[in-house]
PDB file of C-alpha atoms in Angstrom:
ATOM      1  CA  UNK D1197       0.323  -0.068   0.033  1.00 85.00           C
ATOM      2  CA  UNK D1198       1.064   3.625  -0.820  1.00 91.00           C
ATOM      3  CA  UNK D1199       1.064   5.956   2.085  1.00 93.00           C
ATOM      4  CA  UNK D1200      -1.687   8.578   2.331  1.00 93.00           C
ATOM      5  CA  UNK D1201      -0.729  12.385   1.526  1.00 95.00           C
ATOM      6  CA  UNK D1202      -1.162  14.727   4.487  1.00 95.00           C
ATOM      7  CA  UNK D1203      -3.906  17.037   2.918  1.00 97.00           C
ATOM      8  CA  UNK D1204      -5.664  14.042   1.955  1.00 95.00           C
ATOM      9  CA  UNK D1205      -5.709  12.633   5.572  1.00 94.00           C
ATOM     10  CA  UNK D1206      -6.695  16.267   6.770  1.00 96.00           C
ATOM     11  CA  UNK D1207      -9.630  16.102   4.579  1.00 96.00           C
ATOM     12  CA  UNK D1208     -10.870  12.655   5.846  1.00 94.00           C
ATOM     13  CA  UNK D1209     -10.074  13.981   9.382  1.00 93.00           C
ATOM     14  CA  UNK D1210     -12.561  16.317   8.797  1.00 95.00           C
ATOM     15  CA  UNK D1211     -14.844  14.800   7.215  1.00 93.00           C
ATOM     16  CA  UNK D1212     -15.157  12.395  10.168  1.00 91.00           C
ATOM     17  CA  UNK D1213     -15.953  15.560  12.276  1.00 90.00           C
ATOM     18  CA  UNK D1214     -19.689  16.656  12.903  1.00 90.00           C
ATOM     19  CA  UNK D1215     -19.590  19.163   9.932  1.00 90.00           C
ATOM     20  CA  UNK D1216     -22.429  20.908  12.039  1.00 91.00           C
ATOM     21  CA  UNK D1217     -20.019  22.064  14.507  1.00 92.00           C
ATOM     22  CA  UNK D1218     -17.790  24.069  11.743  1.00 95.00           C
ATOM     23  CA  UNK D1219     -18.726  27.449  10.333  1.00 96.00           C
ATOM     24  CA  UNK D1220     -20.292  27.544   6.929  1.00 96.00           C
ATOM     25  CA  UNK D1221     -17.289  28.823   4.810  1.00 96.00           C
ATOM     26  CA  UNK D1222     -15.649  25.508   6.206  1.00 97.00           C
ATOM     27  CA  UNK D1223     -18.222  23.036   5.379  1.00 97.00           C
ATOM     28  CA  UNK D1224     -18.302  24.428   1.869  1.00 96.00           C
ATOM     29  CA  UNK D1225     -14.946  23.846   1.018  1.00 97.00           C
ATOM     30  CA  UNK D1226     -15.015  20.609   2.995  1.00 97.00           C
ATOM     31  CA  UNK D1227     -17.617  19.644   0.602  1.00 95.00           C
ATOM     32  CA  UNK D1228     -16.046  20.860  -2.258  1.00 97.00           C
ATOM     33  CA  UNK D1229     -13.293  18.991  -1.427  1.00 97.00           C
ATOM     34  CA  UNK D1230     -14.719  15.453  -0.801  1.00 95.00           C
ATOM     35  CA  UNK D1231     -16.616  16.045  -4.314  1.00 95.00           C
ATOM     36  CA  UNK D1232     -13.512  17.090  -6.365  1.00 96.00           C
ATOM     37  CA  UNK D1233     -11.507  13.960  -4.832  1.00 96.00           C
ATOM     38  CA  UNK D1234     -14.661  11.309  -5.586  1.00 94.00           C
ATOM     39  CA  UNK D1235     -15.080  12.520  -8.806  1.00 95.00           C
ATOM     40  CA  UNK D1236     -11.438  12.325  -9.832  1.00 95.00           C
ATOM     41  CA  UNK D1237     -11.095   8.603  -8.147  1.00 94.00           C
ATOM     42  CA  UNK D1238     -14.402   7.809 -10.276  1.00 94.00           C
ATOM     43  CA  UNK D1239     -12.525   8.969 -13.294  1.00 95.00           C
ATOM     44  CA  UNK D1240      -9.308   7.146 -12.448  1.00 94.00           C
ATOM     45  CA  UNK D1241     -11.497   3.598 -11.898  1.00 92.00           C
ATOM     46  CA  UNK D1242     -12.633   3.825 -15.304  1.00 92.00           C
ATOM     47  CA  UNK D1243      -9.546   4.615 -16.952  1.00 94.00           C
ATOM     48  CA  UNK D1244      -7.721   2.365 -14.922  1.00 93.00           C
ATOM     49  CA  UNK D1245      -8.361  -1.825 -15.098  1.00 93.00           C
ATOM     50  CA  UNK D1246      -5.044  -2.376 -12.777  1.00 91.00           C
ATOM     51  CA  UNK D1247      -6.752  -0.145 -10.068  1.00 91.00           C
ATOM     52  CA  UNK D1248     -10.718  -1.649 -10.622  1.00 90.00           C
ATOM     53  CA  UNK D1249      -9.028  -4.998  -9.929  1.00 90.00           C
ATOM     54  CA  UNK D1250      -7.535  -4.400  -6.655  1.00 88.00           C
ATOM     55  CA  UNK D1251     -10.838  -3.568  -5.753  1.00 88.00           C
ATOM     56  CA  UNK D1252     -13.323  -5.862  -7.187  1.00 86.00           C
ATOM     57  CA  UNK D1253     -12.567  -8.806  -4.533  1.00 85.00           C
ATOM     58  CA  UNK D1254     -13.593  -6.248  -1.541  1.00 87.00           C
ATOM     59  CA  UNK D1255     -17.147  -5.764  -0.496  1.00 87.00           C
ATOM     60  CA  UNK D1256     -18.904  -2.703  -2.783  1.00 86.00           C
ATOM     61  CA  UNK D1257     -19.986  -1.471   0.495  1.00 83.00           C
ATOM     62  CA  UNK D1258     -16.213  -0.645   1.598  1.00 85.00           C
ATOM     63  CA  UNK D1259     -15.472   1.243  -1.555  1.00 87.00           C
ATOM     64  CA  UNK D1260     -18.529   2.731  -3.202  1.00 87.00           C
ATOM     65  CA  UNK D1261     -20.575   5.148  -1.114  1.00 87.00           C
ATOM     66  CA  UNK D1262     -24.191   4.249  -0.372  1.00 86.00           C
ATOM     67  CA  UNK D1263     -26.623   5.922  -3.236  1.00 88.00           C
ATOM     68  CA  UNK D1264     -23.679   7.637  -5.409  1.00 90.00           C
ATOM     69  CA  UNK D1265     -21.317   4.569  -5.855  1.00 89.00           C
ATOM     70  CA  UNK D1266     -18.623   7.067  -5.348  1.00 91.00           C
ATOM     71  CA  UNK D1267     -15.680   6.455  -3.031  1.00 90.00           C
ATOM     72  CA  UNK D1268     -16.503   6.834   0.470  1.00 88.00           C
ATOM     73  CA  UNK D1269     -14.262   9.322   2.518  1.00 87.00           C
ATOM     74  CA  UNK D1270     -15.615   8.784   6.267  1.00 79.00           C
ATOM     75  CA  UNK D1271     -14.351   5.497   7.233  1.00 70.00           C
ATOM     76  CA  UNK D1272     -11.966   5.826   9.611  1.00 69.00           C
ATOM     77  CA  UNK D1273      -9.104   5.128   9.305  1.00 62.00           C
ATOM     78  CA  UNK D1274      -9.404   5.242   5.097  1.00 72.00           C
ATOM     79  CA  UNK D1275      -6.406   2.864   4.571  1.00 80.00           C
ATOM     80  CA  UNK D1276      -7.827   1.392   1.166  1.00 87.00           C
ATOM     81  CA  UNK D1277      -6.784   4.890  -0.295  1.00 91.00           C
ATOM     82  CA  UNK D1278      -3.324   3.506  -0.154  1.00 90.00           C
ATOM     83  CA  UNK D1279      -4.416   1.067  -2.982  1.00 91.00           C
ATOM     84  CA  UNK D1280      -4.630   3.843  -5.199  1.00 94.00           C
ATOM     85  CA  UNK D1281      -1.273   4.067  -7.547  1.00 94.00           C
ATOM     86  CA  UNK D1282       1.070   6.773  -5.701  1.00 95.00           C
ATOM     87  CA  UNK D1283       0.963   9.565  -8.603  1.00 96.00           C
ATOM     88  CA  UNK D1284      -2.857   9.283  -8.296  1.00 96.00           C
ATOM     89  CA  UNK D1285      -2.651  10.077  -4.638  1.00 96.00           C
ATOM     90  CA  UNK D1286      -0.542  13.156  -5.455  1.00 97.00           C
ATOM     91  CA  UNK D1287      -3.075  14.425  -7.532  1.00 97.00           C
ATOM     92  CA  UNK D1288      -5.914  13.780  -5.231  1.00 97.00           C
ATOM     93  CA  UNK D1289      -3.957  15.565  -2.392  1.00 97.00           C
ATOM     94  CA  UNK D1290      -3.163  18.387  -4.868  1.00 98.00           C
ATOM     95  CA  UNK D1291      -7.309  18.538  -5.209  1.00 97.00           C
ATOM     96  CA  UNK D1292      -7.537  19.212  -1.686  1.00 97.00           C
ATOM     97  CA  UNK D1293      -4.408  21.532  -0.946  1.00 98.00           C
ATOM     98  CA  UNK D1294      -4.667  23.880  -3.902  1.00 98.00           C
ATOM     99  CA  UNK D1295      -8.131  25.267  -3.017  1.00 97.00           C
ATOM    100  CA  UNK D1296      -6.665  25.609   0.745  1.00 98.00           C
ATOM    101  CA  UNK D1297      -3.995  27.674  -0.764  1.00 98.00           C
ATOM    102  CA  UNK D1298      -6.196  29.587  -2.514  1.00 98.00           C
ATOM    103  CA  UNK D1299      -8.338  30.579   0.474  1.00 98.00           C
ATOM    104  CA  UNK D1300      -5.404  31.057   2.937  1.00 98.00           C
ATOM    105  CA  UNK D1301      -4.228  33.711   0.358  1.00 98.00           C
ATOM    106  CA  UNK D1302      -7.417  35.622   0.236  1.00 98.00           C
ATOM    107  CA  UNK D1303      -7.699  35.732   4.033  1.00 98.00           C
ATOM    108  CA  UNK D1304      -3.840  37.262   4.198  1.00 98.00           C
ATOM    109  CA  UNK D1305      -4.781  39.626   1.624  1.00 98.00           C
ATOM    110  CA  UNK D1306      -7.612  40.703   3.882  1.00 98.00           C
ATOM    111  CA  UNK D1307      -5.312  40.771   6.966  1.00 98.00           C
ATOM    112  CA  UNK D1308      -2.987  42.992   4.844  1.00 97.00           C
ATOM    113  CA  UNK D1309      -5.816  45.552   4.032  1.00 97.00           C
ATOM    114  CA  UNK D1310      -7.098  45.571   7.507  1.00 97.00           C
ATOM    115  CA  UNK D1311      -3.704  46.654   8.333  1.00 97.00           C
ATOM    116  CA  UNK D1312      -2.863  48.741   6.056  1.00 96.00           C
ATOM    117  CA  UNK D1313      -6.137  50.760   5.897  1.00 96.00           C
ATOM    118  CA  UNK D1314      -5.812  51.074  10.245  1.00 96.00           C
ATOM    119  CA  UNK D1315      -2.273  52.368   9.426  1.00 95.00           C
ATOM    120  CA  UNK D1316      -1.055  50.026  11.789  1.00 94.00           C
ATOM    121  CA  UNK D1317       2.446  49.879  13.510  1.00 92.00           C
ATOM    122  CA  UNK D1318       5.021  47.624  13.357  1.00 93.00           C
ATOM    123  CA  UNK D1319       4.426  46.105  16.642  1.00 92.00           C
ATOM    124  CA  UNK D1320       0.664  45.418  15.297  1.00 94.00           C
ATOM    125  CA  UNK D1321       2.185  43.759  12.113  1.00 95.00           C
ATOM    126  CA  UNK D1322       4.720  41.744  14.233  1.00 95.00           C
ATOM    127  CA  UNK D1323       1.762  40.338  16.088  1.00 95.00           C
ATOM    128  CA  UNK D1324       0.657  38.628  12.684  1.00 97.00           C
ATOM    129  CA  UNK D1325       3.925  37.651  11.638  1.00 97.00           C
ATOM    130  CA  UNK D1326       3.832  33.741  12.435  1.00 97.00           C
ATOM    131  CA  UNK D1327       0.424  33.139  10.412  1.00 97.00           C
ATOM    132  CA  UNK D1328       1.638  35.441   7.660  1.00 97.00           C
ATOM    133  CA  UNK D1329       4.850  33.200   7.307  1.00 97.00           C
ATOM    134  CA  UNK D1330       3.176  29.425   8.443  1.00 96.00           C
ATOM    135  CA  UNK D1331       4.084  27.362   5.398  1.00 96.00           C
ATOM    136  CA  UNK D1332       1.369  24.630   6.262  1.00 97.00           C
ATOM    137  CA  UNK D1333      -1.856  24.619   4.788  1.00 98.00           C
ATOM    138  CA  UNK D1334      -4.455  22.357   6.281  1.00 98.00           C
ATOM    139  CA  UNK D1335      -8.009  23.200   7.598  1.00 98.00           C
ATOM    140  CA  UNK D1336      -6.528  24.365  11.002  1.00 98.00           C
ATOM    141  CA  UNK D1337      -4.398  26.701   9.653  1.00 98.00           C
ATOM    142  CA  UNK D1338      -7.613  28.392   7.709  1.00 98.00           C
ATOM    143  CA  UNK D1339      -9.200  28.378  10.874  1.00 98.00           C
ATOM    144  CA  UNK D1340      -6.498  30.348  12.628  1.00 98.00           C
ATOM    145  CA  UNK D1341      -6.158  32.857   9.925  1.00 98.00           C
ATOM    146  CA  UNK D1342      -9.996  33.320  10.628  1.00 98.00           C
ATOM    147  CA  UNK D1343      -9.587  33.448  13.967  1.00 98.00           C
ATOM    148  CA  UNK D1344      -7.049  36.558  13.380  1.00 98.00           C
ATOM    149  CA  UNK D1345      -9.493  38.364  11.716  1.00 98.00           C
ATOM    150  CA  UNK D1346     -12.379  37.809  14.032  1.00 97.00           C
ATOM    151  CA  UNK D1347      -9.678  39.340  16.645  1.00 97.00           C
ATOM    152  CA  UNK D1348      -8.667  42.518  14.271  1.00 97.00           C
ATOM    153  CA  UNK D1349     -12.305  42.935  12.747  1.00 97.00           C
ATOM    154  CA  UNK D1350     -13.292  44.849  15.983  1.00 96.00           C
ATOM    155  CA  UNK D1351     -10.491  47.130  16.117  1.00 96.00           C
ATOM    156  CA  UNK D1352     -10.696  47.859  12.192  1.00 97.00           C
ATOM    157  CA  UNK D1353     -14.198  49.024  12.675  1.00 97.00           C
ATOM    158  CA  UNK D1354     -13.456  51.170  15.657  1.00 97.00           C
ATOM    159  CA  UNK D1355     -10.379  52.589  14.131  1.00 97.00           C
ATOM    160  CA  UNK D1356     -11.410  53.387  10.671  1.00 97.00           C
ATOM    161  CA  UNK D1357     -14.105  56.066  11.342  1.00 97.00           C
ATOM    162  CA  UNK D1358     -11.635  57.933  13.517  1.00 97.00           C
ATOM    163  CA  UNK D1359      -9.173  58.283  10.641  1.00 96.00           C
ATOM    164  CA  UNK D1360     -11.939  59.700   8.765  1.00 95.00           C
ATOM    165  CA  UNK D1361     -12.583  62.132  11.337  1.00 94.00           C
ATOM    166  CA  UNK D1362      -8.799  62.587  11.815  1.00 94.00           C
ATOM    167  CA  UNK D1363      -8.278  63.168   8.120  1.00 94.00           C
ATOM    168  CA  UNK D1364     -10.750  66.076   8.265  1.00 93.00           C
ATOM    169  CA  UNK D1365      -8.746  67.564  11.299  1.00 91.00           C
ATOM    170  CA  UNK D1366      -5.733  67.483   9.500  1.00 91.00           C
ATOM    171  CA  UNK D1367      -6.930  68.719   6.044  1.00 92.00           C
ATOM    172  CA  UNK D1368      -8.000  71.940   8.285  1.00 89.00           C
ATOM    173  CA  UNK D1369      -4.257  71.882   9.879  1.00 87.00           C
ATOM    174  CA  UNK D1370      -2.865  71.994   6.211  1.00 87.00           C
ATOM    175  CA  UNK D1371      -5.477  74.781   5.118  1.00 87.00           C
ATOM    176  CA  UNK D1372      -4.361  77.005   8.429  1.00 83.00           C
ATOM    177  CA  UNK D1373      -0.564  76.588   7.373  1.00 81.00           C
ATOM    178  CA  UNK D1374      -1.106  77.496   3.932  1.00 82.00           C
ATOM    179  CA  UNK D1375      -3.258  80.580   4.963  1.00 81.00           C
ATOM    180  CA  UNK D1376      -0.651  81.947   7.230  1.00 74.00           C
ATOM    181  CA  UNK D1377       2.376  81.122   4.879  1.00 75.00           C
ATOM    182  CA  UNK D1378       0.597  83.202   2.102  1.00 73.00           C
ATOM    183  CA  UNK D1379      -0.335  86.116   4.934  1.00 68.00           C
ATOM    184  CA  UNK D1380       2.968  86.298   6.822  1.00 62.00           C
ATOM    185  CA  UNK D1381       4.939  85.701   3.948  1.00 53.00           C
ATOM    186  CA  UNK D1382       3.724  89.031   2.212  1.00 56.00           C
ATOM    187  CA  UNK D1383       5.353  91.812   4.271  1.00 56.00           C
ATOM    188  CA  UNK D1384       3.507  94.347   2.183  1.00 58.00           C
ATOM    189  CA  UNK D1385       0.098  93.105   2.389  1.00 55.00           C
ATOM    190  CA  UNK D1386      -0.702  95.861   5.051  1.00 52.00           C
ATOM    191  CA  UNK D1387       0.153  98.397   2.359  1.00 52.00           C
ATOM    192  CA  UNK D1388      -1.902  96.741  -0.377  1.00 55.00           C
ATOM    193  CA  UNK D1389      -4.638  95.165   1.193  1.00 52.00           C
ATOM    194  CA  UNK D1390      -7.867  97.328   2.503  1.00 52.00           C
ATOM    195  CA  UNK D1391      -9.315  97.299   5.833  1.00 50.00           C
ATOM    196  CA  UNK D1392     -12.169  95.257   4.489  1.00 51.00           C
ATOM    197  CA  UNK D1393      -9.560  92.726   3.744  1.00 61.00           C
ATOM    198  CA  UNK D1394      -7.757  92.766   6.896  1.00 65.00           C
ATOM    199  CA  UNK D1395     -10.642  92.598   8.782  1.00 70.00           C
ATOM    200  CA  UNK D1396     -11.501  88.930   6.889  1.00 73.00           C
ATOM    201  CA  UNK D1397      -8.325  87.775   7.699  1.00 74.00           C
ATOM    202  CA  UNK D1398      -8.496  88.535  11.084  1.00 74.00           C
ATOM    203  CA  UNK D1399     -12.011  87.015  11.196  1.00 80.00           C
ATOM    204  CA  UNK D1400     -10.552  83.829   9.676  1.00 81.00           C
ATOM    205  CA  UNK D1401      -7.958  83.678  12.558  1.00 80.00           C
ATOM    206  CA  UNK D1402     -10.728  83.537  15.173  1.00 82.00           C
ATOM    207  CA  UNK D1403     -12.958  81.214  13.339  1.00 85.00           C
ATOM    208  CA  UNK D1404      -9.953  79.050  12.767  1.00 84.00           C
ATOM    209  CA  UNK D1405      -8.850  79.424  16.549  1.00 83.00           C
ATOM    210  CA  UNK D1406     -12.157  78.512  17.830  1.00 86.00           C
ATOM    211  CA  UNK D1407     -12.508  75.443  15.330  1.00 89.00           C
ATOM    212  CA  UNK D1408      -9.037  73.937  15.989  1.00 88.00           C
ATOM    213  CA  UNK D1409      -9.662  73.837  19.870  1.00 88.00           C
ATOM    214  CA  UNK D1410     -12.989  71.846  18.796  1.00 93.00           C
ATOM    215  CA  UNK D1411     -11.049  69.688  16.758  1.00 93.00           C
ATOM    216  CA  UNK D1412      -8.438  68.946  19.102  1.00 92.00           C
ATOM    217  CA  UNK D1413     -11.035  68.225  21.527  1.00 93.00           C
ATOM    218  CA  UNK D1414     -12.837  65.915  19.614  1.00 96.00           C
ATOM    219  CA  UNK D1415      -9.576  64.037  18.197  1.00 95.00           C
ATOM    220  CA  UNK D1416      -8.574  63.681  21.781  1.00 95.00           C
ATOM    221  CA  UNK D1417     -11.821  62.397  23.333  1.00 96.00           C
ATOM    222  CA  UNK D1418     -12.053  59.711  19.935  1.00 97.00           C
ATOM    223  CA  UNK D1419      -8.634  58.645  20.688  1.00 96.00           C
ATOM    224  CA  UNK D1420      -9.011  57.938  24.409  1.00 96.00           C
ATOM    225  CA  UNK D1421     -12.542  56.302  24.054  1.00 96.00           C
ATOM    226  CA  UNK D1422     -10.455  53.926  21.512  1.00 96.00           C
ATOM    227  CA  UNK D1423      -7.910  53.222  23.875  1.00 95.00           C
ATOM    228  CA  UNK D1424     -10.081  52.373  26.729  1.00 95.00           C
ATOM    229  CA  UNK D1425     -12.353  50.155  24.833  1.00 94.00           C
ATOM    230  CA  UNK D1426      -9.682  48.274  22.972  1.00 93.00           C
ATOM    231  CA  UNK D1427      -6.956  48.337  25.665  1.00 93.00           C
ATOM    232  CA  UNK D1428      -4.835  49.736  22.462  1.00 93.00           C
ATOM    233  CA  UNK D1429      -3.081  52.693  21.874  1.00 94.00           C
ATOM    234  CA  UNK D1430      -4.568  55.077  19.340  1.00 95.00           C
ATOM    235  CA  UNK D1431      -1.701  54.947  16.733  1.00 94.00           C
ATOM    236  CA  UNK D1432      -0.935  55.785  13.192  1.00 94.00           C
ATOM    237  CA  UNK D1433       2.046  54.290  11.479  1.00 93.00           C
ATOM    238  CA  UNK D1434       3.508  53.469  15.217  1.00 92.00           C
ATOM    239  CA  UNK D1435       3.119  57.290  16.562  1.00 92.00           C
ATOM    240  CA  UNK D1436       0.493  57.582  19.311  1.00 93.00           C
ATOM    241  CA  UNK D1437      -2.179  60.319  17.669  1.00 93.00           C
ATOM    242  CA  UNK D1438      -2.592  61.821  21.417  1.00 93.00           C
ATOM    243  CA  UNK D1439       1.113  62.782  21.027  1.00 90.00           C
ATOM    244  CA  UNK D1440       0.827  64.030  17.640  1.00 88.00           C
ATOM    245  CA  UNK D1441      -1.594  66.714  18.873  1.00 89.00           C
ATOM    246  CA  UNK D1442       0.698  67.651  21.731  1.00 85.00           C
ATOM    247  CA  UNK D1443       3.597  68.080  19.158  1.00 81.00           C
ATOM    248  CA  UNK D1444       0.805  70.029  16.860  1.00 79.00           C
ATOM    249  CA  UNK D1445      -0.354  72.408  19.543  1.00 76.00           C
ATOM    250  CA  UNK D1446       3.281  73.066  20.647  1.00 68.00           C
ATOM    251  CA  UNK D1447       4.795  76.172  19.734  1.00 58.00           C
ATOM    252  CA  UNK D1448       1.597  77.855  18.530  1.00 63.00           C
ATOM    253  CA  UNK D1449       1.138  81.558  19.167  1.00 59.00           C
ATOM    254  CA  UNK D1450      -0.573  82.514  22.442  1.00 58.00           C
ATOM    255  CA  UNK D1451      -2.779  84.635  20.941  1.00 58.00           C
ATOM    256  CA  UNK D1452      -4.257  82.932  17.762  1.00 56.00           C
ATOM    257  CA  UNK D1453      -6.326  86.126  16.856  1.00 55.00           C
ATOM    258  CA  UNK D1454      -2.905  87.676  15.708  1.00 54.00           C
ATOM    259  CA  UNK D1455      -1.364  84.371  14.308  1.00 57.00           C
ATOM    260  CA  UNK D1456      -2.133  80.867  13.681  1.00 58.00           C
ATOM    261  CA  UNK D1457       1.393  79.989  12.616  1.00 54.00           C
ATOM    262  CA  UNK D1458       3.809  78.028  15.050  1.00 52.00           C
ATOM    263  CA  UNK D1459       7.038  79.977  16.417  1.00 43.00           C
ATOM    264  CA  UNK D1460      10.421  78.897  15.480  1.00 46.00           C
ATOM    265  CA  UNK D1461      12.070  76.665  18.232  1.00 40.00           C
ATOM    266  CA  UNK D1462      14.169  79.522  19.100  1.00 43.00           C
ATOM    267  CA  UNK D1463      11.238  81.956  19.941  1.00 41.00           C
ATOM    268  CA  UNK D1464       9.132  79.452  22.032  1.00 40.00           C
ATOM    269  CA  UNK D1465       9.805  79.701  26.086  1.00 46.00           C
ATOM    270  CA  UNK D1466      11.582  77.347  28.254  1.00 55.00           C
ATOM    271  CA  UNK D1467       8.708  77.172  30.249  1.00 48.00           C
ATOM    272  CA  UNK D1468       6.468  76.096  27.086  1.00 49.00           C
ATOM    273  CA  UNK D1469       9.148  73.487  26.127  1.00 46.00           C
ATOM    274  CA  UNK D1470       8.930  72.161  29.552  1.00 53.00           C
ATOM    275  CA  UNK D1471       5.310  71.729  29.362  1.00 54.00           C
ATOM    276  CA  UNK D1472       5.553  70.035  26.475  1.00 50.00           C
ATOM    277  CA  UNK D1473       7.928  67.603  27.625  1.00 58.00           C
ATOM    278  CA  UNK D1474       5.641  66.909  30.788  1.00 59.00           C
ATOM    279  CA  UNK D1475       3.011  66.500  28.390  1.00 59.00           C
ATOM    280  CA  UNK D1476       4.550  63.792  26.418  1.00 55.00           C
ATOM    281  CA  UNK D1477       5.765  61.884  29.508  1.00 61.00           C
ATOM    282  CA  UNK D1478       2.298  61.508  30.147  1.00 59.00           C
ATOM    283  CA  UNK D1479       2.153  59.111  27.116  1.00 55.00           C
ATOM    284  CA  UNK D1480       5.170  57.117  26.035  1.00 49.00           C
ATOM    285  CA  UNK D1481       7.825  59.835  24.883  1.00 44.00           C
ATOM    286  CA  UNK D1482       7.355  59.060  21.354  1.00 42.00           C
ATOM    287  CA  UNK D1483       8.388  62.601  20.284  1.00 38.00           C
ATOM    288  CA  UNK D1484      10.839  64.981  21.778  1.00 39.00           C
ATOM    289  CA  UNK D1485      12.192  68.275  21.740  1.00 36.00           C
ATOM    290  CA  UNK D1486      15.748  69.295  21.046  1.00 33.00           C
ATOM    291  CA  UNK D1487      17.349  72.899  21.265  1.00 31.00           C
ATOM    292  CA  UNK D1488      16.891  73.357  17.894  1.00 33.00           C
ATOM    293  CA  UNK D1489      14.079  70.907  16.521  1.00 34.00           C
ATOM    294  CA  UNK D1490      11.483  68.870  16.851  1.00 31.00           C
ATOM    295  CA  UNK D1491      12.508  64.737  16.933  1.00 29.00           C
ATOM    296  CA  UNK D1492       9.867  62.235  15.937  1.00 33.00           C
ATOM    297  CA  UNK D1493      11.357  59.168  16.575  1.00 34.00           C
ATOM    298  CA  UNK D1494       9.528  55.814  15.416  1.00 35.00           C
ATOM    299  CA  UNK D1495       7.503  56.623  12.012  1.00 36.00           C
ATOM    300  CA  UNK D1496       8.595  58.038   8.757  1.00 34.00           C
ATOM    301  CA  UNK D1497       5.368  59.816   8.353  1.00 38.00           C
ATOM    302  CA  UNK D1498       4.120  62.142  11.035  1.00 46.00           C
ATOM    303  CA  UNK D1499       0.436  62.908   9.962  1.00 58.00           C
ATOM    304  CA  UNK D1500      -2.437  61.032   8.414  1.00 66.00           C
ATOM    305  CA  UNK D1501      -1.373  62.014   4.645  1.00 60.00           C
TER     306      UNK D1501
END
């Protein structure tokens, strides 16, 4: 007798389980694999007189499924498969294995897509290193992939709408920076502008200062709620977003009605720098201040863009 290949053994093991205990996706996969194997064996029997001769001396109920006449795959153990030629057993094993590999790649693609859209950190991705690098491909391996998807889906569902709100906040901050760049970059604007134009400029600053405060408060609330609910820091590409907010606030003029632009580091008081460091110390010190620049440690990207 020839040895039965591993994925064929795995299929028989699962066919001997109570399929009602399995999820629908797995029942479908097992059912399709069983049908593919049975019809392949039927075709082989029809084409190979030598194989038929090995089985004709056996009672039909051993090697023919009642009602269909197909090769049964629920006997425990299914040793009579070993009477099939080795080459045929390899083909049967591939019939089971290839759909599993396709399913595994689909599940991994879904996990990668979730991580990318969540702007997951390296540590998040490290949690899935083993599942992504696993070479075995049996039904249990697919179950483990599905468990990981089930684990990350609530985190994904909680994080994605928050990211959408934070993107709007980042866009507004960029709008402010562009406004101040144009306003403060033109030293002669007071000579050229009318009083009405300058009044509109000051109105926008007042509006922007108020909206910035609202957006900061909202962003902090969302991040803290996420962290409380999931037990995970709300990070964008490995940086805690609460730290990013602290950095974005750091160095802004004390009177936003005069300017929304951030001050040069040399113009920021030692008191404000100390307050900034103390605020970061409450988090994880993923950002720090040097004498002449702000250093961002772990991530190549500092915002949501």
